[in-house]
């Protein structure tokens, strides 16, 4: 049994400066890294008395709280074969099985179908598009029975009616899941939780990181955008603006970022400001706290941009670099399209200018194996238009920053000129008024940013992104960083960097992309309609669409359940849901619950978790899973870490769930063992005695995860020069003894050795696992020329052509392609919401003692803070006659009763205690997340006819997400940023009613 958890001293998260990876393990054993309170209390998550050990199947209606334990293999059989699974409850429905939905199995046919669908989407003429659909039906007439709807082949095969959704998921497990659901089963529907966290932040990064590419005809398009974002390098920054970033209690802050902030600020090396309606703990050491109206962050950014441009305090040299060669010539690793010329239509930006628009000579470049003339973008040089290759490293191209002219009768402007005009639409005092701040606040930020230049940086997080205008809030602030030229600079705007676990960079020792023996390539419109343009599909019926489409976002968490319940774009049959709680975590969570209640809408729901949670109360089956102390995972990194890293989570304690046998191997019940059992029952390729293409077996989770660990130990160079050392015999013995408490179903040295094969590689993997991962040495994160070693190193887009060339699915207008200020609190049609009679704006915030939904079982944390409160400013409290400790109900226009409707489980009022504070913008109220549960052990459950009593401590406090505003057009989902995908946490108008 684990008794204490400490931080890893070779990890930059928990020790500063972290110790070198080659430090002797006996030394490492005596050094403890720092952890936040949740890390210390994590033991209580693993040993929660409400953990489930056997498969649970509902014994009443969904949400009744009645369950029965059933044998593992019975659950496997029922989910594979379907049938009248709940006939014993008087339910005569025939539930679907996986075997009926694994419809299209031929990889070659699936690939050809996908190509045909892309051709259908590419055709703009509606009649020709219809003709292509008919051609598809003729070409694939022998396989039409495998499709969801042959008249709409772009919906894809019936395989897509199986959905796998998740809450918290990291690499390793995500690779395992994709191996099963994508490559073996062939569904396109794998969706994560990104938009409940800071989706619009991620997808602003994606839009700005799209790279110019050319096809074999020389046509310019965009690809390669990464779902990511940048953050500040706090180890070297001189001035930081934290926008909606709660660094002392969340934001991946403690213990990593807080140490940098407090130490460097105390030495006078770092100054910072906080932009947040709430006076978070970081305000104590801040030079200035600026409390804007929620959602109006972009107005501050646009005011800052105006001042930087007025004063000439932008990095003109950096911004003038138009291609890779120019960046290299001036010692930069990245460049922008600030000088690229934009073609105007009716005075508005339409798209980038091309060489063909002006009849200019086209630069040549190799595309594939042939030389192609590129219809390239254009800049102005000495008043002369020049077409150029943005990826050319040998020929530097610099452009003029300020262009407003006409070329061959075509009105054009540079991207930077358009940004300037956007910023100069209003005076600074007007931008300040939009944001509800003082003009001197904006001037202070601009002065400090100008003073420190590349050592100044804006660090943005979810407080700015989770709004209906979240994409443009993030885009405006990210543009400030680009104007400063601080990208990839020490003390500037940096990205995360991780070591490869897939073997892709080195080509081995286990290249996972090549190891599946019969991989499928899923295609079709996803349930959440992501990364495809509505207007290109066969479902197009004019504007607005029935629901939003997200051509520039993915993992739109709030859409999964409502879309499934509505059956748009098609009905699904089976929903697998892993370690998530959309009912609790999402705004408007009551509608997430409503979507799950009716089996006629979502026929089968299978959940994976360690307890009966607030969402999985409404599942049909709950498969017991392993806690983070019992399982494999590769944790990855975060943009606040400038070091290249790859932490390895590995089994540390004996598993809690019961043991079962799959493929003749013993293993604990878990996500992995259940997927292996489904694969065994279905006969899926990619599993079994020769599950891997190299002939190695895949009959145990270790067979998969140890290959990833071995890849990490081998490194990223094919010649092996990047490999870790081989563990000594002494280290191997320590490794062995450290696992002596684990059952053979988890640790069997012979099985582990065979999973890797090579003895030397096994010893390198032991060396890795003994250190909990791979972490770059402290000093190696810094490179000459004031750059960081682990760089973004690509183009940064300030004009987003990919957005400009696609239509908003609800309005039919092109997406706006520039940083700009748009007012918040709008529906998906762009209508401004008012909600008269509701006078307060509801916010949420993070308390260091709780996560969104998974730490209520940690009694050490509850001993410090048993419950939460609803914070209100002293000014508002006096106006409304409210006092400390008074109970109030939270009500809104879409939840006037102020309660959670839990279906058969009853009602839960949104009632909490008032806490009067000075540090909150008047007109706002806020509550910390993590309290106010209805399950996770908070309420009584019936299992096998026996009442399992709940612990009322877990139900304490208020959770007011159900009050958050539903979209009036959709009615079944919270307000959403249609551009960046974020669900809206910080705009709902509410009242507090004394009770």
Steps between C-alpha positions, in 0.01 A plus 500: 500500500626848415547726801638823353546671164786739424619685194761362262833686542597448134177664383482877437142502630598419856866593551687814397756468358418137440776245545668343194354175374834323555489569873560181699170342606616474863541879503164550332330284761597751771369810320133595496344740253212735581136417436178697531242384758310294242818311417561423866142382548491284188540187710141548610383493140663159456372358829153656483259267686247559221728346233325241285672163448252316275301596194178682585188471285202720570215331684244770436444796266802708412578725794305295752813422703421128489770260385592136492847349477543266205788280382758673283457268201121530517537875449740439213257262330200729547678805360637308202182313413224736617142380534230542765755592762251642750202271443518400866403860580197489268692676221440319168732721294756319288829668583773517234820300523847582376493206260222662297680834483838367392360519150779610269811292563705526181777763532536541123128559447489745790792694353338519155169610651677774695663628179162505326344694787779758486424544130132555584593765755740671259232542233327837544228464238195345672384304193846361434522412867179298467644325197809404702274352768331285235840396367604404854191281534579326174871457574434353843168326442624181666573692822203735528356287780797602714412871482288702740311651205604427138336827387743681726821298466696771679339386825728200468446137596293363786829466689460874572190431708736388775635798692785511751511817710727590787565751771860484623722294271874498441734338250548127521140437592391724214721295266346177633149636446577617146655162421170334594231746388666668204741251345328174590131591520498794257292773661571867441335593830768543765443824689663662801420771749707791365220756474404471867855605596621771263403387154504839331854551628612171342324572172636852477841334520390256232387777268815704551721193443343382173784476248496600131519192281485447124354211305629351175331777299665771711180599675543654845306355792545459875575197714694383801344730757555357847245494781720685747575840650800695620570629849755720674849383585498613861864406554623797295205738445526853639134599471197272468132577454293211637162508326241266650783285636464398865868419544511454878217245515462355150639556150761228561643754740579346835757379567681585174403856407447639847865436585623695200259786566563545871876457491565720198248766605659520845840559335364773274556285190132461411205735500148396409142617466177302539197544274213321672161611640595320826795592720668162488791428734757617243363854539692542827834529320372660178592847379140547395171313522266582213143369539323510162140425422495124435557415135622843392870408519562565129412867546797538734724317253387719212576809707846365573555423131400855408748650743787272394438596138464870581829498689683286246578249775457190288777274374499626141796283397328181620167597343656589164636146458260333258649152473728244661809635331436851630452370854829313478677808366409708805558227758136416561346153502148606400339759276154642426283587202472861620632636168307265273253682278129442547249540219200713593138465390252776575760649732533183709776238502412211270815285471873521447624636172656242265758529224230405247289800602769732366659280234827499692784254441439199719777362720588136448532233765495124531163350589547130548747391235434767240568870463187713505421866436337631815198729495672670788409783735618853432675777693594849399872581475590860418148548362543195277290182548706183539369142515702273726522158657425533874689178576817592308795502738757607241337817368402750772197713420413813695186700440374849568297521820251767404328446167173654384493516123351369177686252276367423150165640611491281812482682834746343745633560849767330706378287788667735747328800341165327553587432865596864544169615357315264730686637803454861387124463467475643850697725729666334800242655734224333295673161512528549875130583525407184306700294751377692802851602606687829521705639213813519724469122552546437127776757479683337791495161327615645169783698666632196684475277192681764295764541771598134510434401138593136438528444877137606542221253437124455533398168658137410423287221640138387534367819661525674163421204277177356645274763346287524187781721365780296657684433174538872429592580861789255472591608146525866600731428794710251300544773239650727765771239554564477126536878477760484776687231306539285814410160351761234587700753700622449853253686717253506212221293346591129499348161424512158662744237377479125561712196421347265247349174629371368167834419337412730212804727516760225531312249287500258792568290690121469492355732233139487620363654179623190314422232756127459446457202265177619336435866583178668397491869402168634634315761298179696506332783684545465873223524755626845603548608134859607547769589246259498206315791340122472520464661156716225343293207624197320358306607810514867404149649499575868528570716804468470791590135546301291749799510734841668477779343297861551606732504197782652707458319832468149640425324831189714548400333825166673554373383159545124548195409707248755360599416142462129572160556660382709204642250252678770303675445271398135557384280787769319694461153648763456771676768704812404690598768752827503692594696813275794423217683667325724249190519722703658781783673313308669218287813521134418460573151628133425552458468124794261486309283747176529302682378188599177678166405652326348195642175352300568184731795435832356615444124509801382701735687734810324631718687749852442635575644844615417849174603671136572414538866399258787441472417128543124499202474733313510166701224328383147421829337600794625704827318445735533800823674416842568649594818682804696393711312754409165339530564126729589213498843339742743341421837646642728231566864574354848520610826336618636834779236490790610278682169545443202275334236717295182508390386847399134523214399722537131588331256740614586852240326717311173471179543301167537679268338240471123489716286275370341178641293215518626141690332216609245761675772706406624844453874544294739713169629365571830333445694182779299337388156607144574391610618155722194468204280591275675247770449236529132592123449477469693171817361344633849429831521314788651694454277805587144593806277476629687196323827568789713382616505140848391610351173628517589869196427721249758617314312769581714806515879558872468578565388143386842380626737768847353533557559129420868551734511799773328299459755220541779755811337644649447153463865407437685178804410287504191283865427579423466871722793600208657690437188711505499879770294675440137581408443863769331705432168670454692824241727336316199358487349848361825645246506218400142580469554876300821451231286333505199729164599649326493160315186389628312195196621307662845518874434525652186356864556415508229236191643328650848511828380351321314220285806424821690419710211373850644498689474833688826453178684414331346802777637725467846343128482573573404861726806525210714370237353730723530806498877439134537418557624148738696284585862579743734326778641717424838652759705309427346162168682462686822423665556161732767360348815354261539794278223358362198680633164382158341443344731246175544318712593195230551237274763347260690725184622329362844574262474206302175509423410139361159592234679705436759229429227243238316706149598599352528846245213512235709670528834317645398162758780522877444481679472832679824589872438434663768719534577871199704601263585782153346495261546793435184706169338600371403159312196376623278217323725247696801623204662676578702811338362817357728765315303771328803657437463871815299565760736639817304580756325279580147618865394499688198628855464624747236608585435863831324554325240717269357233492395136186533291356168607742237630639603837194510724610159634820653640411554865833668576386778267150514647650535846656829384195626309182293551288704261497795265321834486350740250722806495342842456653847515437707812338767281248254352437335836408836655278586202318165517491472879707180509735404781777248567374147552151570367351223286401599146368319195659562159239556227528598133282548193542135399489359854249721685446234768868492587532122519655198339251262340661158541215303342406193709766599756300806602579869527797679654456870581779743410519656843820625655642731765586859420853626556541877479837609358674816388700337221230447239374727226155634598229337294669159511455199726716189498531158658794256513453170321528156657225490762125430483502143364202265481703180458872411537379351826288805591164318488359156574528237227339159474735224384379138485195611695710636786503869591850648497477808718639824364725739689329841535841673519534434127172677424590815693520832321350642184559419136324759284585385147137408434413870519733584214323632194366262236514610139150620400531360146624155603320483838689186603856631537678785675620810320795420275773674303420369152843608372726351768264243648516611864200449722415817691564519875521873568206689349172377648277758669363375831330609818567385856174431680515478882366171636 
